[in-house]
XYZ file of C-alpha atoms in Angstrom:
54
model
C -90.786 16.548 -16.406
C -86.962 16.988 -15.083
C -87.797 20.306 -13.005
C -85.073 19.179 -10.157
C -82.666 17.202 -11.804
C -81.472 15.053 -8.814
C -83.695 14.566 -5.754
C -82.728 12.986 -2.606
C -84.067 9.252 -3.640
C -82.240 9.353 -6.757
C -79.110 9.544 -4.898
C -80.082 6.958 -2.485
C -80.841 4.391 -5.588
C -77.246 5.446 -6.786
C -75.792 4.391 -3.548
C -77.485 1.194 -3.594
C -76.545 0.669 -7.023
C -72.871 1.516 -6.446
C -72.679 -0.870 -3.213
C -74.323 -4.035 -5.061
C -71.974 -3.387 -7.972
C -68.769 -2.872 -6.001
C -69.260 -4.591 -2.843
C -68.933 -2.752 0.194
C -65.319 -4.113 1.116
C -64.039 -2.523 -2.277
C -65.433 0.847 -1.766
C -62.971 2.329 0.360
C -60.236 1.537 -2.206
C -62.249 2.751 -5.128
C -63.042 6.073 -3.232
C -59.513 6.713 -2.392
C -58.261 5.777 -5.939
C -61.093 8.438 -7.322
C -60.000 11.097 -5.122
C -56.083 10.588 -6.097
C -57.350 10.812 -9.401
C -59.158 13.888 -9.069
C -56.324 15.663 -7.172
C -54.113 14.721 -10.008
C -56.532 16.079 -12.484
C -56.834 19.397 -10.500
C -53.091 20.170 -10.266
C -52.546 19.486 -14.064
C -55.371 21.952 -14.779
C -54.034 24.266 -12.590
C -50.481 23.700 -13.955
C -51.744 24.138 -17.698
C -53.920 27.428 -16.465
C -50.796 28.733 -14.912
C -48.609 27.939 -18.250
C -51.470 29.815 -20.399
C -51.055 33.097 -18.098
C -47.200 33.209 -18.837
């Protein structure tokens, strides 16, 4: 049934839904905020891992 989890058409449908929900003007700001959040999360996870190693 779900042999290949994400196929290209799944991603296309997801992209269309995101554009419809957020609008094309808000997408760059949303992507920027998501990237910033991911960087913060990554740095915090690395700091926690470094603290545990000591």
